[in-house]
Amino acid sequence: MSALELRAENLTVTRGGAAVLEGVSFRLHAGRALILRGPNGIGKTTLLRTLAGLQPAREGHVSMPPEAMAYAAHLDGIKAVLTVEENLRFWASVFETERVEEALDAFELKGLRTRPAGLLSAGQKRRLGLARLVVTGRPIWVLDEPTVSLDAAAVEMFGKVIRAHLAQGGMALLATHIELGLEEAERLELGPFKAVVKPDEHFDEAFL
Amino acid sequence: MSALELRAENLTVTRGGAAVLEGVSFRLHAGRALILRGPNGIGKTTLLRTLAGLQPAREGHVSMPPEAMAYAAHLDGIKAVLTVEENLRFWASVFETERVEEALDAFELKGLRTRPAGLLSAGQKRRLGLARLVVTGRPIWVLDEPTVSLDAAAVEMFGKVIRAHLAQGGMALLATHIELGLEEAERLELGPFKAVVKPDEHFDEAFL
Amino acid sequence: MASLWEYANPLKFMRTTERILPAVSALAALCLVGGLVWGFFFTPDDFRQGSTVKIFYIHVPSAMMAVNIWVMMLVTSLVWIIRRHHVSALAARAAAPIGAVMTVIALFTGAVWGQPMWGTWWAWDPRLTSFLILFLFYLGYIALWAAIEDDDTAADLTSVLCLVGSVFALLSRYAVNFWNQGLHQGASLSLDKEENVADVFWYPALVCIAGFILLFVALVIVRTNTEIRARRMRALLARERGADA
Amino acid sequence: MPDLGKYALEVLSAYGVSLVLIVGIVLLSVARSRRVRAELEAVEARRQRNG
Amino acid sequence: MIALLARDLRLAVRAGGGFGLGLSFFLIVVVLVPFGVGPETGLLSRIAPGVLWVAALLACLLSLDRIFALDYEDGSLDLLATSPLPLEGAAAVKALAHWLTTGLPLVLAAPVLALLMNLPWQGYAPLMLSLLLGTPALSVIGAFGAALTVGIKRGGLLLSLLVLPLYVPTLIFGADVARRGAEGQDFTTPLMMLAGISFGALALLPFASAAVLRVNLR
Amino acid sequence: MIALLARDLRLAVRAGGGFGLGLSFFLIVVVLVPFGVGPETGLLSRIAPGVLWVAALLACLLSLDRIFALDYEDGSLDLLATSPLPLEGAAAVKALAHWLTTGLPLVLAAPVLALLMNLPWQGYAPLMLSLLLGTPALSVIGAFGAALTVGIKRGGLLLSLLVLPLYVPTLIFGADVARRGAEGQDFTTPLMMLAGISFGALALLPFASAAVLRVNLR
Ligand code: HEM
Ligand SMILES: Nc1ncnc2c1ncn2[C@@H]1O[C@H](COP(=O)(O)OP(=O)(O)OP(=O)(O)O)[C@@H](O)[C@H]1O
Ligand SMILES: Nc1ncnc2c1ncn2[C@@H]1O[C@H](COP(=O)(O)OP(=O)(O)OP(=O)(O)O)[C@@H](O)[C@H]1O
Ligand SMILES: [Mg+2]
Ligand SMILES: [Mg+2]
């Protein structure tokens, strides 16, 4: 994995036409993780979607292209009628990798491989969604509240996978409200970047 | 309000064809509240839906008809394109009462009365959903996790409304995972009623 | 000389247009009333068509407007896609219902005219048919604007629809021509003098055409400015909500 | 009133319906313009007050 | 009841084109048919009554899934079921609202489209009469189908499959009235049958719909 | 790309009747028409090519909203957009999958239904040829419409309204091929036009679909 440093400079991200966060800058070295913190509605999801290339930033610059990132959010794109293995194989062939077995192993899904995903419990489903990350083979993981509905054992499993990814020189960017047990990760508090409405704005800018 | 006592005797409730809770019995006097407790998936929602008459109980008896109950769950049936007041007025005319103003007052929605409900924040929407209870004018309130996404001030508001309702001789049945600040309410732990699958069940009963 | 794009600033656009609006509306009213009164009361009947020629003064201008408004929407959509000036997208949105009404007028007056002339209210003549299709395009375009919450998304989607729709509208025009040869009059502005409508009928018609164009300009100004204000208001309300949260 | 002959109904209905449609869209546009203008002014005023 | 009706109508108007869309679909189908079968007016005027009826039926069909699905998804249906309104009444009112927003506009628009199809002039009254009598049946039958499929995601196509066969008798008699009318024949018999079907459906199906809804809410 | 195609086909098969439902709708519409216009075989055989084409078009239309909406709702579309697959390719493949599950079965079923409609024997080959050439265009045009309305709840009716006018040229030339074929005339000109439209749409519209999808994912 060739990524050495992810730099975001002076990003302004928007939602529904209105700026949500302004002037966000951070750096992330290979092998490190960054946790984004902030209250509900501050704009974590918006920032991550912008980094992943799903929406354009209004201003600012990101040093690595969206093609280096693997994005995972609340909706994990699991098809209920396909089995666990078929779901993973599909993404593996989209990303042209061969790491299905590794991913099944990492999240202890081997026993469930032939189970249609629709019959999984919420936690198992979430594990399958995270296993997709392994399969992408991309260096930067962009994760939005990854541990929702996981129990303690699964959270630990997730921590192990993240550490292994970092050890290989990958990076991870996580948004979360709860502790993940990744003490070594850096933290970025988003509160200070909240976009403020300037009172002297021009009328034509008020559209944006 | 004429209700004197709500008695449930030996209820068995089912979900997706399988018994979830068995032999649930409780009594609730006018002016009292009962909080149902239990882990995820134990069957709180199922029990409340059965009491509200949305699904039949497999066994057992409830002393009061569903017509005495006002049910409120996660989905609160709010129409995004109608204003706050129009939403409430609709339910008021369905339940043939005149208590719209009272309800708007109780949840501090007066300032929002002409706002289309689709533009409310999650917490405001929830308040509107609860305001509907006041409008029904029914004696027994059956509430499934009523305080989801409410902030502290709104939870207090809710407590006040519940107490006022009880003081008028109403009753309330609540399922919740978090504290509501209703110390005076009775509690019912549902764990012991969890349905067990009997090994000697007949084949044709196993269909049920 | 200031660039034309300055008028892409909403405030500047509104100021300028609202200054000229009274004049445009007055002129539009003058031309419309003048042309129609002239046409209706002071022109002779045609020796073949009788009094029905009077329908001409409404039919032709509205038919021309119906097509040209779509062209104008196509241009403003392109401007939005390329330069992302909000006024441009909003002008397209403002124009669409006017275009739809013009199409309805052309269709209705044509149908009423067809009854005495061709002995039928409606025939699947290529020109008439393509007008019907144009009407459907207007309907779809308006419905798409109405269905999408987010303004920029709606502007983008409707612009692409307008582009693709224009291509298919042209294709349909061609297909319809192929499908059925028609009854309808040829273009009267053609150079071939023989086919031209007599001058007595043309002068009032030209006044009416000018009236329809001016009416369209006035309406577009009013409606675009309304859309600008509505857009601004939604933005402000969204901010208020953001500040509350 | 000119003599419209046997086509009076056609001509009059064409003029009538067209005029109704034109006047209709003009009135609708103006009414909506007024309404939106007033609403926007209310919102702007609120903004001024609240800073 | 009236409140529910008023609400549904208001929702249809505000939610952008409850009225317009069914109507536009009707228009579109009627416009497409000449493109398919060719522009000959003689042929068109012969198939006009049938095509108009089939198009009206399809336009009804496509708006059916809104009858209950939206209320189911946002929980309104649960709340209605626990309200003092009898569910039968609610089902009937919702079918009525569907008729007012879809069926009635179709009836009113039919003459214009009949014009496009060159329907003979004596066919207009029977066409409108048959649609006026028949579309309420389409709405209640459709509401029953919508109640059956209310819990199914993207049940639209399934809904069509279930409902279309149920529409056959209404279609046969309705189109027959319109066709005989257009040909200047006597059409009392099919008209009586159509009226019978409509009243029967109106009287009985809301009960079936309510029963099915109760099952789906469980 | 192939993986996406395989997955879409598998989903269509497993999710209960991706194939069957479009086909049954086709069948039902074709069956309803004789109920509407009356059972005369001469008349039916004259309108057969047009009716079959219109019915095929409607059957295509009704399954369009599945092309992107399901993937949008469960987040797959976000993930696909961030994957190495170009979105243009994904849009094209999804249109292809729609054609394989809807268009192709329609082409294959058309002769059977043509029988029901008394199509003259020399009309079979042109009918199938025109459907074979035309249905791919219907699928890509439809995919464009589905991409436009992917973010809209219950966008089905709106989708129809947007897509049907775009279908007009395809329908005209396709039905013309089939009709001329049935009447034993020469049909090379409309066939060339149909092919032109199909290839043009196939070549260009996936780009428009992808652009529109990107806007909708923002
Ligand atoms: C319902 C259907 C009709 C529609 C949609 C329609 C549409 C149009 C259009 C688009 C034009 C073009 C204007 C231009 O190119 O300058 C036009 C012009 C005209 N139409 Fe129609 N028309 C209809 C029916 C009729 C009928 C029934 C008549 C009378 C017999 C008629 C007579 C004319 C005349 C005289 C012109 C002027 C042609 C010219 O510019 O020389 N139209 N119509
Ligand atoms: N369609 C929309 N139009 C305008 N504003 C919106 C829209 N959707 C969301 N917002 C606002 O954008 C802001 C940022 O939302 P975002 O989802 O990024 O927050 P978040 O930090 O991820 O919150 P959470 O912790 O709840 O996930 C919120 O204040 C929200 O209210
Ligand atoms: N369609 C279904 N078929 C079979 N079992 C189901 C179905 N839906 C839910 N269940 C099961 O029924 C049980 C009771 O669910 P219920 O929603 O009543 O639980 P709950 O106590 O309300 O949980 P929570 O605290 O999460 O709200 C759960 O164990 C659940 O897995
Ligand atoms: Mg978030
Ligand atoms: Mg629950």
CSV table of C-alpha atoms in Angstrom, one decimal, chain F residues 4-198:
chain,number,residue,atom,x,y,z
F,4,LEU,CA,-22.7,-7.1,-11.3
F,5,LEU,CA,-24.6,-8.6,-14.1
F,6,ALA,CA,-24.5,-12.0,-12.5
F,7,ARG,CA,-25.6,-10.6,-9.2
F,8,ASP,CA,-28.5,-8.6,-10.7
F,9,LEU,CA,-29.7,-11.7,-12.5
F,10,ARG,CA,-29.4,-13.8,-9.4
F,11,LEU,CA,-31.4,-11.3,-7.4
F,12,ALA,CA,-34.1,-11.1,-10.1
F,13,VAL,CA,-34.4,-14.9,-10.0
F,14,ARG,CA,-34.3,-15.3,-6.2
F,15,ALA,CA,-36.4,-12.3,-5.3
F,16,GLY,CA,-39.4,-14.1,-6.6
F,17,GLY,CA,-40.3,-13.5,-10.2
F,18,GLY,CA,-38.0,-10.9,-11.6
F,19,PHE,CA,-38.7,-12.8,-14.8
F,20,GLY,CA,-42.2,-13.8,-14.2
F,21,LEU,CA,-43.9,-10.6,-13.3
F,22,GLY,CA,-43.1,-8.4,-16.3
F,23,LEU,CA,-44.1,-11.3,-18.5
F,24,SER,CA,-47.4,-11.8,-16.7
F,25,PHE,CA,-48.2,-8.2,-17.0
F,26,PHE,CA,-47.6,-8.4,-20.7
F,27,LEU,CA,-49.9,-11.4,-20.9
F,28,ILE,CA,-52.6,-9.7,-18.9
F,29,VAL,CA,-52.6,-6.5,-20.9
F,30,VAL,CA,-52.8,-8.4,-24.1
F,31,VAL,CA,-55.6,-10.5,-22.7
F,32,LEU,CA,-57.5,-7.4,-21.5
F,33,VAL,CA,-57.5,-5.7,-24.9
F,34,PRO,CA,-59.9,-8.2,-26.5
F,35,PHE,CA,-62.2,-7.8,-23.5
F,36,GLY,CA,-62.0,-4.0,-24.2
F,37,VAL,CA,-62.4,-3.9,-28.0
F,38,GLY,CA,-64.5,-6.9,-28.6
F,39,PRO,CA,-63.6,-10.4,-29.9
F,40,GLU,CA,-63.8,-9.8,-33.7
F,41,THR,CA,-60.7,-11.6,-35.2
F,42,GLY,CA,-60.4,-9.3,-38.2
F,43,LEU,CA,-60.2,-6.2,-36.0
F,44,LEU,CA,-57.9,-7.9,-33.5
F,45,SER,CA,-55.4,-9.1,-36.2
F,46,ARG,CA,-55.2,-5.6,-37.6
F,47,ILE,CA,-54.4,-4.0,-34.3
F,48,ALA,CA,-52.3,-6.9,-33.1
F,49,PRO,CA,-48.8,-5.5,-33.9
F,50,GLY,CA,-49.6,-2.2,-32.2
F,51,VAL,CA,-51.2,-3.7,-29.2
F,52,LEU,CA,-48.3,-6.1,-28.7
F,53,TRP,CA,-45.8,-3.3,-28.9
F,54,VAL,CA,-47.8,-1.1,-26.5
F,55,ALA,CA,-48.2,-3.9,-24.0
F,56,ALA,CA,-44.5,-4.8,-24.2
F,57,LEU,CA,-43.7,-1.2,-23.5
F,58,LEU,CA,-46.0,-1.0,-20.5
F,59,ALA,CA,-44.6,-4.3,-19.1
F,60,CYS,CA,-41.1,-2.9,-19.4
F,61,LEU,CA,-42.2,0.3,-17.8
F,62,LEU,CA,-43.6,-1.3,-14.7
F,63,SER,CA,-40.4,-3.1,-13.8
F,64,LEU,CA,-38.2,0.0,-14.3
F,65,ASP,CA,-38.3,1.3,-10.8
F,66,ARG,CA,-36.5,-1.8,-9.6
F,67,ILE,CA,-33.4,-1.0,-11.7
F,68,PHE,CA,-31.9,1.4,-9.2
F,69,ALA,CA,-34.3,2.0,-6.4
F,70,LEU,CA,-33.6,-1.2,-4.4
F,71,ASP,CA,-29.9,-0.6,-4.6
F,72,TYR,CA,-30.4,3.0,-3.6
F,73,GLU,CA,-32.4,2.1,-0.5
F,74,ASP,CA,-30.1,-0.5,0.9
F,75,GLY,CA,-26.9,1.6,0.2
F,76,SER,CA,-25.5,-0.6,-2.5
F,77,LEU,CA,-25.5,2.3,-4.9
F,78,ASP,CA,-23.3,4.4,-2.6
F,79,LEU,CA,-20.9,1.5,-2.4
F,80,LEU,CA,-21.0,0.9,-6.2
F,81,ALA,CA,-20.3,4.6,-6.8
F,82,THR,CA,-17.2,4.4,-4.6
F,83,SER,CA,-16.0,1.2,-6.1
F,84,PRO,CA,-13.6,0.9,-9.0
F,85,LEU,CA,-16.5,0.2,-11.4
F,86,PRO,CA,-17.2,3.3,-13.5
F,87,LEU,CA,-20.7,4.4,-12.8
F,88,GLU,CA,-21.4,4.6,-16.5
F,89,GLY,CA,-20.6,0.9,-16.8
F,90,ALA,CA,-22.8,0.1,-13.8
F,91,ALA,CA,-25.7,1.9,-15.3
F,92,ALA,CA,-25.2,0.1,-18.6
F,93,VAL,CA,-25.0,-3.3,-16.9
F,94,LYS,CA,-28.1,-2.6,-14.9
F,95,ALA,CA,-30.0,-1.7,-18.0
F,96,LEU,CA,-28.7,-4.9,-19.6
F,97,ALA,CA,-29.8,-6.9,-16.6
F,98,HIS,CA,-33.2,-5.3,-16.9
F,99,TRP,CA,-33.4,-6.2,-20.6
F,100,LEU,CA,-32.4,-9.8,-19.9
F,101,THR,CA,-35.0,-10.2,-17.2
F,102,THR,CA,-37.8,-8.3,-18.9
F,103,GLY,CA,-37.2,-7.4,-22.5
F,104,LEU,CA,-35.8,-10.8,-23.7
F,105,PRO,CA,-38.7,-12.8,-22.1
F,106,LEU,CA,-41.1,-10.4,-23.8
F,107,VAL,CA,-39.5,-11.0,-27.2
F,108,LEU,CA,-39.7,-14.8,-26.6
F,109,ALA,CA,-43.3,-14.7,-25.4
F,110,ALA,CA,-44.5,-12.4,-28.1
F,111,PRO,CA,-45.3,-15.2,-30.7
F,112,VAL,CA,-47.6,-16.9,-28.2
F,113,LEU,CA,-49.5,-13.8,-27.5
F,114,ALA,CA,-49.5,-12.9,-31.2
F,115,LEU,CA,-51.4,-16.1,-31.7
F,116,LEU,CA,-54.0,-14.9,-29.2
F,117,MET,CA,-54.3,-11.8,-31.3
F,118,ASN,CA,-54.5,-13.5,-34.6
F,119,LEU,CA,-51.5,-11.9,-36.1
F,120,PRO,CA,-51.1,-12.9,-39.8
F,121,TRP,CA,-48.4,-15.5,-40.2
F,122,GLN,CA,-46.0,-13.3,-42.2
F,123,GLY,CA,-46.0,-10.8,-39.3
F,124,TYR,CA,-44.3,-13.1,-36.7
F,125,ALA,CA,-40.7,-12.6,-37.9
F,126,PRO,CA,-40.9,-8.8,-38.2
F,127,LEU,CA,-42.6,-8.6,-34.9
F,128,MET,CA,-39.9,-10.5,-33.1
F,129,LEU,CA,-37.2,-8.7,-35.0
F,130,SER,CA,-38.6,-5.3,-34.1
F,131,LEU,CA,-39.0,-6.3,-30.4
F,132,LEU,CA,-35.5,-7.7,-30.4
F,133,LEU,CA,-34.1,-4.5,-31.7
F,134,GLY,CA,-36.4,-2.2,-29.8
F,135,THR,CA,-36.6,-3.6,-26.3
F,136,PRO,CA,-32.9,-2.8,-25.5
F,137,ALA,CA,-33.7,0.9,-26.3
F,138,LEU,CA,-36.6,0.7,-23.9
F,139,SER,CA,-34.4,-0.7,-21.2
F,140,VAL,CA,-31.7,2.0,-21.5
F,141,ILE,CA,-34.2,4.8,-21.8
F,142,GLY,CA,-36.0,3.4,-18.8
F,143,ALA,CA,-32.8,3.1,-16.8
F,144,PHE,CA,-32.2,6.8,-17.5
F,145,GLY,CA,-35.7,7.6,-16.1
F,146,ALA,CA,-35.1,5.3,-13.2
F,147,ALA,CA,-31.9,7.1,-12.4
F,148,LEU,CA,-33.7,10.5,-12.5
F,149,THR,CA,-36.3,9.4,-10.0
F,150,VAL,CA,-34.2,7.2,-7.8
F,151,GLY,CA,-34.4,9.5,-4.8
F,152,ILE,CA,-38.1,10.0,-4.9
F,153,LYS,CA,-40.4,8.0,-2.7
F,154,ARG,CA,-43.1,6.1,-4.6
F,155,GLY,CA,-41.7,7.6,-7.8
F,156,GLY,CA,-43.3,5.0,-10.0
F,157,LEU,CA,-46.0,7.1,-11.6
F,158,LEU,CA,-43.6,10.0,-12.1
F,159,LEU,CA,-41.2,7.6,-13.7
F,160,SER,CA,-43.9,6.6,-16.2
F,161,LEU,CA,-44.7,10.1,-17.0
F,162,LEU,CA,-41.1,11.0,-17.7
F,163,VAL,CA,-40.3,7.9,-19.6
F,164,LEU,CA,-43.3,7.4,-21.8
F,165,PRO,CA,-42.7,10.4,-24.0
F,166,LEU,CA,-39.1,9.3,-24.5
F,167,TYR,CA,-40.4,6.0,-25.7
F,168,VAL,CA,-42.4,7.5,-28.6
F,169,PRO,CA,-39.8,7.3,-31.4
F,170,THR,CA,-38.9,3.7,-30.5
F,171,LEU,CA,-42.6,2.7,-30.4
F,172,ILE,CA,-43.4,4.4,-33.7
F,173,PHE,CA,-40.7,2.7,-35.6
F,174,GLY,CA,-41.0,-0.6,-33.8
F,175,ALA,CA,-44.7,-0.9,-34.3
F,176,ASP,CA,-44.3,0.3,-37.9
F,177,VAL,CA,-41.9,-2.5,-38.6
F,178,ALA,CA,-44.3,-5.0,-37.1
F,179,ARG,CA,-47.3,-3.6,-38.9
F,180,ARG,CA,-45.7,-3.4,-42.3
F,181,GLY,CA,-44.4,-6.9,-41.8
F,182,ALA,CA,-47.9,-8.1,-40.9
F,183,GLU,CA,-49.3,-6.4,-44.0
F,184,GLY,CA,-46.5,-7.9,-46.1
F,185,GLN,CA,-44.9,-4.5,-47.0
F,186,ASP,CA,-41.3,-3.6,-47.1
F,187,PHE,CA,-40.1,-2.5,-43.7
F,188,THR,CA,-36.4,-1.7,-44.2
F,189,THR,CA,-36.6,2.0,-43.6
F,190,PRO,CA,-38.3,1.9,-40.1
F,191,LEU,CA,-36.1,-1.0,-39.2
F,192,MET,CA,-33.0,1.0,-39.9
F,193,MET,CA,-34.4,3.9,-37.9
F,194,LEU,CA,-35.2,1.6,-35.0
F,195,ALA,CA,-31.7,0.2,-35.1
F,196,GLY,CA,-30.3,3.7,-35.2
F,197,ILE,CA,-32.3,4.7,-32.2
F,198,SER,CA,-31.4,1.6,-30.3
